[in-house]
Amino acid sequence: MKFMKLGSKPDTFQTDGNCIRYVASELTTDVVIIVGEVKFYLHKFPLLSKSNHLQKLVPRANDENTDEVRMVDFPGGPKAFEICAKFSYGMTVTLNAYNVVAARCAAEYLEMTEDVDRGNLIFKIEVFLNSSVFRSWKDSIIVLQTTKSLLPWSEHLKVVGRCIDSIASKTSVDPSNVTWSYTYNRKIAVTDQIFENGARLQQKFQSIPKDWWVEDICELDIDLYKRVLVTVKSKGRMSASVIGEALKAYAIRWLPDSIDALVSDDYAQRNRSLVETIIWLLPSDKGSECLCSLLLKLLKVAILVGAGDAPKEELLKRICWQLDKATVTDLLIPAQASDTTIYDVKLVQNIVNRFVMQAQHTQDLDFVEKKGKVSDDFVLEKGLWLNVGKLIDGYLAEIACDPNLTVLSFIDLSQLIPESARPIHDGIYKAIDIYLKEHPNLTKIDKKKICGLMDVKKLSMDACIHAAQNERLPLRVVVQVLFFEQVRAGAGGLNAPQNISHESSHSTANIEEEWESTVAKDCKSLKKQMSQMKICDDEYQKNGEKRKKKGIKNKGGGVLLPSRSRRIFDKLWVGGKGHVETRSSETSGSSQTATSLNPGENRSSGSSSRRRRHSVS
């Protein structure tokens, strides 16, 4: 920290109690200066020789037959006046970043100018400010912090503006040229390297980052911080990403994590002003996409503290530009008091809907601009949609535990994203499974609707194994999973329906036709495998062995289904989505051989099969 010493005489100021200060001298004091609650017993001559203002006040007091002069609204209070008084006596005074602004404002109040005496206090303080304080990074920040308590004097004297210009200019310096201690909280890591001649050389262990300055200015109040950042942005030398990092650091520093602290009466207004200012300072560059987590956090705070509609709308627009970079935790925004759900699902639906519309609009513009040619950013856009698909599936899995979440809300949110964003349905299957577990009283219709979001052809092998043994799923879905796995295994390596690259090159209609032909070709193989499974099942029952409910691969690469799965498959198979609805005569014959032709017996057998399914864990 820079400092400057003024005067050479010893300090003879003494204290008598808390409210009396006097100069120990052989000469009797002849004037009393009252500043605040403190009385200074001083001599007229040294004071009047330096202060033009006291030259006016002291004669006026003499005319009123009193030796007391009261200073009203003196900037800096008694401490600042004492600095000016000691300077007038020629006593040693030390100026530093913490008291220089108070001394400058007090000297201005007392009119200690060059017209009264050459080399007066105002002149010396200005030299110190320009030659030392404003050239120092830390001192500039400290001085700027002290100006807040000295308004409007510090503003009138342009100390605030000069501090801000000094700080903003230093943030634009090339980081490789930053040699001062650049932060209060971090130090440049160095390592000692020992050479053969025994000499040691300290070398920088890591280079100074571009955002080296963001933590230091976080100590400023929001009003001063706003002015500093506006000045930094106006210089046009700082990238939007660094500005975003600065705002993120400030939000983390001052926005409390506790919801109770955010909405408390003591801090609600402060937090509202804080979040609205940060939103206003956000860089306008759409490329600053690293801010998505910050934007969603600000949105949470803005909702909780009751910020205006304009700041919240601005956040929603920005979030829609970069939703693919969000995390599930970012989207867990607490619901408002009027909602029954734990999280604000409607708000997330609004965000996703905006994102989809924005993406479609951008895609249409690119198509028109390039006249139907394939976009150079096709791969990038594909990855963007995949990220959004994973994000929504993860969010659905989190909110599925909410007992008040309706089936309609779950379905609506799931269907907002296009099918291309969800090439694999493991994520949506997990969300559906959690929802069925947490909502055991769903009707058959609701279960059918929610399970309709899932395409069994897009489940991985592990997900299929889990689904085949999942008692919470409707029986129809389980049969579809079993049939699909059997067909896929009997297809002899035909994996087109699950191959993402195939889906990008074939239309949905072609895939459906391919699967229909696959089913027709493998009906005979299925019948033979089922007969083998029946024999295996009988052998298991005779030996009394307990087997795990998973398929065992046969020599031809097919999967042997458990006995329960075989019975379900034989009796209750109904096609899923058009490509397996028409059974071959051989498959029908196989089913009829295992059941009675009497309709009543069929119903009884079906209900019995359902009861047996519940016994499987």
XYZ file of C-alpha atoms in Angstrom:
617
model
C 0.000 0.000 0.000
C 1.240 3.460 -0.914
C 1.511 6.208 1.733
C 2.783 9.762 2.064
C 4.059 11.589 5.158
C 3.430 15.326 5.587
C 5.023 17.639 8.156
C 7.988 17.120 10.458
C 6.953 18.304 13.930
C 5.988 15.779 16.593
C 2.331 15.066 17.167
C 1.175 16.921 20.279
C -2.544 16.260 20.001
C -3.934 14.765 23.216
C -7.269 13.457 24.364
C -9.332 14.340 27.420
C -12.152 11.834 27.455
C -13.977 10.787 24.337
C -15.147 14.200 23.193
C -12.225 16.575 23.803
C -9.028 16.929 21.793
C -6.411 19.604 22.441
C -2.849 20.594 21.552
C -0.299 20.374 24.352
C 1.421 23.781 24.157
C 2.723 26.612 26.336
C 0.354 28.933 24.519
C -3.245 28.982 25.623
C -5.756 27.851 23.021
C -8.022 30.599 21.747
C -10.567 28.842 19.534
C -12.835 25.800 19.904
C -13.769 23.907 16.752
C -16.768 21.562 17.204
C -16.979 18.696 14.698
C -19.779 16.292 15.404
C -19.580 15.483 19.108
C -15.855 16.252 19.467
C -14.448 19.616 20.607
C -10.974 20.650 19.395
C -9.188 23.270 21.549
C -6.772 24.910 19.101
C -4.964 28.126 18.155
C -6.274 30.550 15.553
C -3.040 31.457 13.788
C -1.983 28.060 12.313
C -5.558 27.284 11.302
C -6.290 30.619 9.657
C -2.971 30.518 7.774
C -4.116 27.382 5.938
C -7.938 27.543 5.756
C -9.868 30.155 3.856
C -13.137 28.880 5.294
C -11.981 29.335 8.906
C -10.872 32.868 8.034
C -14.588 33.578 7.491
C -16.022 31.618 10.433
C -13.702 32.738 13.273
C -14.330 36.520 12.885
C -18.041 35.811 12.747
C -17.787 33.912 16.050
C -15.886 36.808 17.595
C -18.679 39.165 16.586
C -21.067 36.890 18.473
C -18.812 37.034 21.581
C -17.989 33.307 21.454
C -14.824 31.334 20.784
C -16.678 28.269 19.485
C -17.010 27.490 15.788
C -19.352 24.643 14.848
C -18.697 22.671 11.680
C -21.987 21.338 10.286
C -21.933 18.214 8.078
C -18.172 18.104 8.053
C -17.042 15.412 5.526
C -15.044 12.653 7.150
C -15.973 13.642 10.699
C -13.525 14.386 13.549
C -10.766 12.135 12.175
C -10.630 13.973 8.867
C -10.596 17.366 10.618
C -7.750 16.235 12.872
C -5.629 15.445 9.798
C -6.225 18.947 8.457
C -5.489 20.515 11.843
C -2.215 18.588 12.270
C -1.155 19.623 8.774
C -1.835 23.263 9.721
C 0.425 22.894 12.789
C 3.142 21.219 10.705
C 2.837 17.954 12.625
C 3.594 14.616 11.000
C 0.581 13.205 9.145
C 0.505 9.907 7.207
C -1.851 9.652 4.257
C -2.831 6.269 2.819
C -5.595 4.706 0.727
C -7.942 4.484 3.722
C -7.877 8.144 4.801
C -6.796 10.116 1.745
C -10.319 10.659 0.377
C -11.612 11.847 3.764
C -8.675 14.226 4.060
C -9.264 15.482 0.502
C -12.945 16.178 1.171
C -12.149 17.875 4.514
C -9.513 20.043 2.889
C -12.043 21.054 0.242
C -14.566 21.935 2.957
C -11.937 24.088 4.758
C -10.811 25.621 1.434
C -7.141 24.752 1.985
C -6.134 25.936 -1.489
C -3.016 27.437 -3.079
C -4.575 30.896 -2.861
C -4.262 30.759 0.926
C -0.797 29.195 1.183
C 1.573 27.671 -1.337
C 1.941 23.897 -1.067
C -1.348 23.645 0.799
C -3.091 20.377 1.695
C -5.297 20.094 -1.403
C -2.297 20.351 -3.688
C -0.286 17.732 -1.782
C -3.202 15.282 -1.666
C -3.784 15.619 -5.411
C -0.127 14.888 -6.069
C -0.364 11.783 -3.893
C -3.530 10.587 -5.624
C -2.223 11.031 -9.154
C 1.320 9.823 -8.620
C 0.685 6.883 -6.303
C -2.888 5.891 -5.489
C -4.375 5.804 -8.979
C -1.344 3.890 -10.253
C -1.904 1.126 -7.734
C -4.485 -1.603 -8.364
C -5.239 -2.360 -4.731
C -5.153 1.250 -3.587
C -7.579 2.275 -6.311
C -10.074 -0.317 -5.127
C -9.666 0.651 -1.455
C -10.051 4.338 -2.235
C -13.160 3.657 -4.302
C -14.684 1.750 -1.386
C -14.090 4.711 0.961
C -15.815 7.173 -1.362
C -19.280 5.764 -0.641
C -19.397 7.202 2.883
C -18.173 10.584 1.628
C -20.831 11.297 -0.985
C -21.576 13.788 -2.482
C -18.155 15.333 -1.786
C -16.163 12.484 -3.333
C -18.371 12.575 -6.428
C -18.104 16.355 -6.760
C -14.315 16.173 -6.523
C -14.324 13.449 -9.234
C -12.463 11.043 -6.989
C -15.027 8.322 -7.740
C -14.753 8.760 -11.486
C -10.962 8.777 -11.438
C -10.868 5.604 -9.342
C -13.231 3.851 -11.731
C -11.184 4.894 -14.759
C -8.022 3.670 -13.045
C -9.533 0.262 -12.239
C -11.114 -0.178 -15.670
C -7.859 0.699 -17.429
C -5.906 -1.835 -15.409
C -8.342 -4.653 -16.230
C -7.493 -4.170 -19.908
C -3.756 -4.652 -19.382
C -2.220 -7.679 -21.050
C -2.140 -10.374 -18.333
C 1.470 -11.186 -19.200
C 2.377 -7.634 -18.148
C 0.609 -7.783 -14.793
C 3.387 -7.692 -12.206
C 1.567 -6.368 -9.128
C -0.106 -8.608 -6.582
C -3.237 -9.124 -8.602
C -5.644 -10.439 -6.016
C -6.417 -10.412 -2.327
C -7.275 -14.100 -2.214
C -4.780 -15.737 -4.542
C -1.040 -15.618 -5.047
C 1.000 -16.414 -8.095
C 2.319 -19.897 -7.530
C 6.067 -20.076 -7.965
C 8.522 -22.896 -7.935
C 12.212 -22.831 -7.212
C 14.360 -24.465 -9.827
C 17.869 -25.464 -8.776
C 20.469 -25.371 -11.489
C 23.863 -27.033 -11.637
C 25.707 -23.916 -10.484
C 23.532 -23.760 -7.364
C 21.675 -20.630 -8.385
C 17.945 -20.471 -7.795
C 15.447 -18.899 -10.130
C 11.868 -18.196 -9.240
C 9.621 -18.888 -12.184
C 5.892 -18.391 -12.547
C 4.161 -21.721 -12.072
C 1.039 -20.661 -13.858
C 0.202 -17.773 -16.127
C -2.142 -15.058 -14.965
C -5.639 -15.653 -16.402
C -7.606 -13.056 -18.315
C -10.151 -12.806 -15.508
C -7.529 -12.171 -12.827
C -9.345 -9.030 -11.687
C -12.900 -10.289 -11.181
C -12.513 -11.432 -7.573
C -10.972 -8.169 -6.396
C -13.795 -5.923 -7.547
C -16.360 -8.253 -5.973
C -15.728 -6.384 -2.722
C -17.394 -3.268 -4.132
C -21.007 -2.385 -3.396
C -23.425 -2.994 -6.227
C -23.676 0.683 -7.236
C -19.931 1.118 -7.597
C -19.554 -2.346 -9.127
C -22.086 -1.441 -11.770
C -20.193 1.696 -12.725
C -16.866 -0.139 -12.891
C -18.237 -2.891 -15.106
C -20.007 -0.405 -17.393
C -16.703 1.420 -17.853
C -14.870 -1.854 -18.514
C -17.438 -2.828 -21.152
C -17.365 0.633 -22.750
C -13.658 0.316 -23.475
C -14.469 -2.637 -25.754
C -11.359 -4.606 -24.834
C -12.974 -7.245 -22.644
C -14.608 -10.358 -24.080
C -18.168 -11.288 -23.194
C -17.010 -14.503 -21.535
C -14.794 -12.615 -19.080
C -17.620 -10.185 -18.306
C -19.806 -13.202 -17.669
C -17.237 -14.683 -15.295
C -17.083 -11.378 -13.420
C -20.856 -11.322 -12.970
C -20.862 -14.967 -11.918
C -18.205 -14.312 -9.270
C -20.136 -11.307 -7.960
C -23.389 -13.266 -7.797
C -21.702 -16.082 -5.886
C -20.113 -13.553 -3.523
C -23.287 -11.676 -2.610
C -26.345 -13.801 -3.394
C -27.093 -16.118 -0.462
C -27.693 -19.800 -1.105
C -30.404 -20.043 1.524
C -33.935 -19.349 0.326
C -34.841 -17.944 3.749
C -32.002 -15.429 3.509
C -33.075 -14.423 0.007
C -36.667 -13.605 0.924
C -36.083 -12.208 4.428
C -37.486 -8.735 5.031
C -34.053 -7.345 5.912
C -32.417 -8.321 2.622
C -35.244 -8.815 0.108
C -34.971 -5.294 -1.321
C -31.183 -5.488 -1.478
C -31.270 -8.870 -3.205
C -33.894 -7.645 -5.672
C -31.763 -4.647 -6.603
C -28.712 -6.869 -6.807
C -30.200 -9.427 -9.174
C -31.835 -6.796 -11.392
C -28.511 -4.970 -11.731
C -26.628 -8.144 -12.620
C -29.238 -8.969 -15.266
C -28.897 -5.474 -16.672
C -25.102 -5.902 -16.864
C -25.227 -9.209 -18.750
C -23.268 -9.045 -22.024
C -25.417 -8.725 -25.101
C -23.233 -11.128 -27.063
C -25.126 -14.394 -27.668
C -21.805 -16.182 -27.855
C -21.286 -15.913 -24.097
C -22.878 -19.301 -23.603
C -20.870 -20.203 -20.506
C -23.433 -18.223 -18.526
C -26.305 -20.730 -18.631
C -25.915 -21.898 -15.030
C -25.644 -18.282 -13.913
C -28.747 -17.301 -15.873
C -30.831 -20.067 -14.305
C -29.571 -19.188 -10.826
C -30.481 -15.556 -11.421
C -33.902 -16.677 -12.602
C -34.430 -18.600 -9.365
C -33.450 -15.571 -7.308
C -35.511 -13.189 -9.445
C -38.612 -15.304 -8.871
C -38.010 -15.649 -5.134
C -37.346 -11.954 -4.460
C -40.170 -10.758 -6.714
C -38.146 -9.049 -9.434
C -39.941 -7.278 -12.254
C -41.294 -8.972 -15.365
C -38.769 -7.282 -17.659
C -35.651 -8.790 -15.979
C -37.252 -12.239 -15.880
C -38.243 -12.020 -19.541
C -34.685 -11.023 -20.428
C -33.372 -14.083 -18.597
C -35.817 -16.392 -20.356
C -34.671 -15.110 -23.756
C -31.029 -15.680 -22.904
C -31.624 -19.140 -21.452
C -33.358 -20.200 -24.663
C -30.169 -19.472 -26.598
C -28.156 -22.028 -24.622
C -30.453 -24.496 -22.906
C -28.287 -27.370 -24.155
C -25.535 -26.225 -21.775
C -27.719 -26.376 -18.673
C -27.702 -29.132 -16.062
C -30.597 -30.875 -14.360
C -29.761 -29.130 -11.083
C -30.010 -25.759 -12.826
C -33.590 -26.521 -13.886
C -34.774 -27.459 -10.388
C -36.438 -24.101 -9.755
C -38.690 -24.086 -6.669
C -42.378 -23.656 -7.430
C -44.250 -20.556 -6.344
C -46.533 -20.621 -3.337
C -49.649 -20.957 -5.496
C -48.401 -24.177 -7.149
C -48.887 -27.624 -5.674
C -45.751 -29.178 -7.165
C -42.315 -29.030 -5.598
C -40.627 -27.533 -8.654
C -41.878 -25.022 -11.186
C -42.630 -27.452 -14.022
C -44.655 -24.890 -15.984
C -41.675 -22.562 -16.109
C -39.422 -25.318 -17.450
C -42.071 -26.182 -20.041
C -42.064 -22.538 -21.096
C -38.259 -22.553 -21.388
C -38.159 -25.774 -23.416
C -40.967 -24.597 -25.678
C -39.115 -21.325 -26.334
C -35.930 -23.238 -27.075
C -37.667 -25.532 -29.556
C -39.328 -22.613 -31.334
C -36.053 -20.686 -31.426
C -34.211 -23.708 -32.847
C -36.880 -24.303 -35.485
C -36.844 -20.639 -36.494
C -33.052 -20.667 -36.797
C -33.170 -23.879 -38.816
C -35.738 -22.396 -41.199
C -33.603 -19.302 -41.728
C -30.534 -21.435 -42.449
C -32.550 -23.499 -44.936
C -33.735 -20.416 -46.795
C -30.289 -18.858 -46.754
C -28.557 -21.966 -48.072
C -31.415 -22.945 -50.407
C -31.924 -26.384 -48.946
C -28.270 -27.392 -48.817
C -27.040 -29.397 -45.839
C -25.857 -27.039 -43.112
C -22.191 -27.048 -42.151
C -23.340 -27.059 -38.510
C -25.440 -30.215 -38.900
C -23.261 -32.255 -36.549
C -23.204 -29.418 -34.026
C -26.989 -29.072 -34.117
C -27.355 -32.844 -33.727
C -25.214 -32.735 -30.605
C -27.232 -29.801 -29.292
C -30.484 -31.746 -29.550
C -28.942 -34.807 -27.946
C -27.847 -32.691 -24.979
C -31.335 -31.248 -24.632
C -32.875 -34.712 -24.816
C -30.637 -35.986 -22.009
C -31.385 -32.847 -20.004
C -35.164 -33.225 -20.246
C -35.065 -36.961 -19.477
C -32.905 -36.256 -16.432
C -35.253 -33.507 -15.302
C -38.256 -35.805 -15.722
C -36.535 -38.407 -13.560
C -36.015 -35.779 -10.826
C -39.567 -34.424 -10.792
C -41.145 -37.883 -11.154
C -40.835 -38.288 -7.372
C -43.255 -35.399 -6.831
C -46.575 -36.901 -5.696
C -48.468 -33.867 -7.038
C -47.034 -34.057 -10.549
C -49.873 -34.926 -12.928
C -49.627 -37.393 -15.783
C -50.554 -34.627 -18.215
C -47.660 -32.409 -17.096
C -45.227 -35.310 -17.334
C -46.397 -36.211 -20.839
C -46.520 -32.620 -22.104
C -42.959 -31.895 -21.033
C -41.671 -35.148 -22.491
C -43.296 -34.515 -25.872
C -41.962 -30.982 -26.286
C -38.664 -32.153 -27.749
C -38.525 -33.853 -31.169
C -37.845 -37.577 -31.549
C -34.382 -36.864 -32.948
C -33.366 -35.515 -29.530
C -34.028 -38.923 -27.971
C -32.392 -41.647 -30.130
C -32.091 -43.917 -27.077
C -35.019 -44.222 -24.682
C -33.176 -45.389 -21.566
C -33.545 -41.952 -19.982
C -37.290 -41.654 -20.539
C -37.732 -45.266 -19.395
C -35.982 -44.456 -16.123
C -38.236 -41.422 -15.606
C -41.344 -43.476 -16.378
C -40.276 -46.216 -13.978
C -39.734 -43.692 -11.161
C -43.087 -42.056 -11.857
C -44.912 -45.418 -11.772
C -43.156 -46.301 -8.526
C -44.077 -43.000 -6.838
C -47.652 -43.052 -8.200
C -48.890 -46.604 -7.555
C -52.586 -45.681 -7.850
C -52.529 -44.744 -11.525
C -55.325 -46.087 -13.681
C -54.652 -48.468 -16.549
C -55.391 -45.690 -19.017
C -52.853 -43.353 -17.400
C -50.236 -46.093 -17.309
C -50.842 -46.771 -20.976
C -50.493 -43.064 -21.819
C -47.293 -42.581 -19.907
C -45.731 -45.789 -21.199
C -46.670 -44.701 -24.714
C -43.864 -42.128 -24.474
C -41.357 -44.980 -24.692
C -40.349 -46.908 -27.796
C -39.078 -50.375 -26.844
C -37.057 -50.561 -30.068
C -34.863 -47.737 -28.725
C -34.021 -49.342 -25.383
C -30.561 -50.673 -24.728
C -30.018 -54.324 -23.835
C -29.696 -53.521 -20.112
C -32.870 -51.450 -20.164
C -34.737 -54.250 -21.953
C -33.643 -56.796 -19.350
C -34.820 -54.474 -16.582
C -38.121 -53.735 -18.338
C -38.845 -57.410 -18.967
C -38.826 -58.004 -15.206
C -40.495 -54.724 -14.180
C -43.800 -55.442 -12.451
C -44.802 -51.778 -12.567
C -45.058 -51.755 -16.360
C -48.308 -52.767 -18.055
C -48.310 -56.342 -19.325
C -48.614 -55.168 -22.924
C -45.356 -53.204 -22.672
C -43.521 -56.136 -21.124
C -44.677 -58.409 -23.966
C -43.533 -55.852 -26.532
C -40.099 -55.753 -24.905
C -39.858 -59.533 -24.888
C -40.990 -59.882 -28.477
C -38.644 -57.203 -29.704
C -35.668 -58.756 -27.957
C -36.529 -62.172 -29.356
C -36.899 -60.816 -32.880
C -33.685 -58.853 -32.600
C -31.825 -61.907 -31.355
C -33.293 -64.126 -34.094
C -32.587 -61.602 -36.836
C -29.008 -62.849 -37.111
C -27.253 -59.568 -36.411
C -29.818 -57.174 -37.925
C -29.513 -54.126 -35.681
C -30.862 -51.409 -37.911
C -33.738 -50.311 -35.681
C -31.358 -49.501 -32.844
C -28.546 -48.185 -34.955
C -28.514 -44.397 -34.843
C -26.604 -44.062 -38.077
C -29.249 -46.192 -39.835
C -31.985 -43.923 -38.496
C -30.253 -40.899 -39.906
C -30.136 -42.505 -43.347
C -33.531 -44.269 -43.526
C -36.978 -42.901 -42.995
C -39.260 -44.160 -40.253
C -41.441 -45.880 -42.849
C -38.531 -47.902 -44.181
C -37.649 -49.047 -40.670
C -41.225 -50.155 -40.053
C -41.265 -52.148 -43.298
C -37.937 -53.718 -42.433
C -39.222 -54.864 -39.090
C -42.397 -56.282 -40.614
C -40.340 -58.380 -42.988
C -38.096 -59.446 -40.121
C -41.091 -60.646 -38.095
C -42.454 -62.648 -41.048
C -39.119 -64.345 -41.702
C -38.493 -65.331 -38.106
C -41.901 -66.657 -37.083
C -40.808 -70.231 -37.736
C -37.616 -69.692 -35.822
C -39.570 -68.223 -32.920
C -41.921 -71.206 -32.804
C -38.987 -73.615 -32.691
C -37.275 -71.613 -29.946
C -40.466 -71.486 -27.883
C -40.760 -75.266 -28.071
C -37.204 -75.567 -26.860
C -37.920 -73.115 -24.040
C -40.962 -75.146 -22.999
C -38.832 -78.291 -22.752
C -36.225 -76.374 -20.743
C -38.916 -75.017 -18.456
C -40.269 -78.532 -17.769
C -36.782 -79.702 -16.924
C -36.327 -76.795 -14.509
C -39.546 -77.674 -12.721
C -38.576 -81.366 -12.376
C -35.168 -80.581 -10.946
C -36.594 -77.856 -8.646
C -33.821 -75.421 -9.538
C -34.251 -71.653 -9.153
C -33.140 -69.703 -12.115
C -32.666 -65.962 -12.529
C -35.152 -64.282 -14.856
C -32.870 -63.496 -17.776
C -32.335 -64.910 -21.209
C -29.783 -67.619 -21.959
C -28.205 -67.466 -25.411
C -28.605 -70.551 -27.574
C -26.289 -71.687 -30.319
C -27.989 -69.579 -32.984
C -27.554 -66.325 -31.018
C -31.207 -66.237 -29.814
C -32.208 -65.383 -26.242
C -34.054 -68.073 -24.274
C -36.901 -66.447 -22.352
C -37.861 -67.443 -18.787
C -40.930 -69.644 -18.372
C -43.055 -66.717 -17.189
C -42.042 -64.698 -20.213
C -42.747 -67.652 -22.502
C -46.250 -68.099 -21.123
C -46.968 -64.394 -21.488
C -45.602 -64.420 -24.983
C -47.629 -67.486 -25.983
C -50.939 -66.317 -24.559
C -51.159 -62.534 -24.526
C -49.124 -61.116 -27.362
C -50.689 -58.092 -29.026
C -48.751 -56.056 -31.582
C -47.297 -52.716 -30.509
C -47.036 -50.140 -33.256
C -48.290 -51.584 -36.502
C -45.290 -53.598 -37.545
C -46.129 -56.558 -35.298
C -49.914 -56.315 -35.022
C -50.593 -59.074 -37.620
C -49.467 -62.402 -36.299
C -48.626 -65.262 -38.608
C -50.713 -68.381 -38.583
C -47.826 -70.286 -37.075
C -47.534 -67.914 -34.132
C -51.294 -68.049 -33.593
C -51.216 -71.790 -33.685
C -48.488 -71.850 -31.104
C -50.582 -69.697 -28.807
C -53.653 -71.835 -29.227
C -51.849 -75.015 -28.366
C -50.999 -73.635 -24.943
C -54.527 -72.424 -24.066
C -58.128 -73.501 -24.327
C -60.263 -72.328 -27.206
C -63.107 -71.484 -24.826
C -63.283 -67.696 -24.413
C -64.092 -68.020 -20.748
C -61.083 -70.190 -20.201
C -58.977 -67.684 -22.049
C -60.014 -64.909 -19.670
C -59.350 -67.096 -16.676
C -55.980 -68.090 -17.994
C -55.130 -64.452 -18.725
C -55.968 -63.296 -15.200
C -54.030 -66.225 -13.774
C -51.035 -65.233 -15.846
C -51.286 -61.664 -14.573
C -51.327 -62.856 -10.956
C -48.254 -64.980 -11.543
C -46.446 -61.943 -13.049
C -46.754 -60.058 -9.776
C -44.802 -62.755 -8.007
C -41.660 -61.950 -9.980
C -39.395 -59.330 -8.439
